[in-house]
């Protein structure tokens, strides 16, 4: 009887250890972006985001959030986003569109396909100072104004 209880206890300990290990390993996967897929530099596509805009504040652990621009009916929800970046740094934002379109950042000639219902991460070096428009090709709508500050 004691050996049966011992085996049950050992089984419970093994399951608990496996759960702890799973939690630790899965939380370490969340720390990096892992965007380098060898394809279109700076673009990655993910599933739809929740409602709201992530342009303000910081994420967990003090890391800045990636600004999110949500496009519905060919127009940016909340109006044209004003995004500030430092020259020499990285321009980084995301766009989620309910319809297929193409994003174009003037001055940098950065273009990204926007599949319907998906989020595209946009990232490129902030190598040119100034103010630049980000617009949609299909609708011709400006969705962001990027300020690259000295």
CSV table of N, CA and C in Angstrom, one decimal, residues 99-104 111-114 135-138:
chain,number,residue,atom,x,y,z
A,99,UNK,N,-9.3,44.9,-45.5
A,99,UNK,CA,-9.3,44.6,-46.9
A,99,UNK,C,-7.9,44.6,-47.5
A,100,UNK,N,-7.6,43.8,-48.5
A,100,UNK,CA,-6.3,43.8,-49.1
A,100,UNK,C,-5.9,45.1,-49.7
A,101,UNK,N,-4.6,45.5,-49.5
A,101,UNK,CA,-4.1,46.8,-50.0
A,101,UNK,C,-2.6,46.7,-50.0
A,102,UNK,N,-2.0,47.8,-50.3
A,102,UNK,CA,-0.5,47.9,-50.3
A,102,UNK,C,-0.1,49.1,-49.6
A,103,UNK,N,0.8,49.0,-48.6
A,103,UNK,CA,1.3,50.2,-47.9
A,103,UNK,C,2.5,50.7,-48.6
A,104,UNK,N,2.6,52.1,-48.7
A,104,UNK,CA,3.8,52.7,-49.3
A,104,UNK,C,4.2,53.8,-48.4
A,111,UNK,N,7.5,49.4,-49.4
A,111,UNK,CA,6.2,48.9,-49.8
A,111,UNK,C,6.0,47.6,-49.1
A,112,UNK,N,4.7,47.4,-48.6
A,112,UNK,CA,4.4,46.1,-48.0
A,112,UNK,C,3.0,45.7,-48.4
A,113,UNK,N,2.8,44.5,-48.8
A,113,UNK,CA,1.4,44.0,-49.1
A,113,UNK,C,0.7,43.8,-47.8
A,114,UNK,N,-0.6,44.2,-47.8
A,114,UNK,CA,-1.5,44.1,-46.6
A,114,UNK,C,-2.6,43.1,-46.9
A,135,UNK,N,1.0,55.7,-46.9
A,135,UNK,CA,-0.4,55.7,-47.5
A,135,UNK,C,-0.7,54.3,-48.1
A,136,UNK,N,-2.0,54.1,-48.4
A,136,UNK,CA,-2.5,52.9,-49.0
A,136,UNK,C,-2.6,53.1,-50.5
A,137,UNK,N,-2.1,52.2,-51.3
A,137,UNK,CA,-2.2,52.4,-52.7
A,137,UNK,C,-3.6,52.3,-53.3
A,138,UNK,N,-4.4,51.3,-52.9
A,138,UNK,CA,-5.7,51.1,-53.4
A,138,UNK,C,-6.7,52.3,-53.1
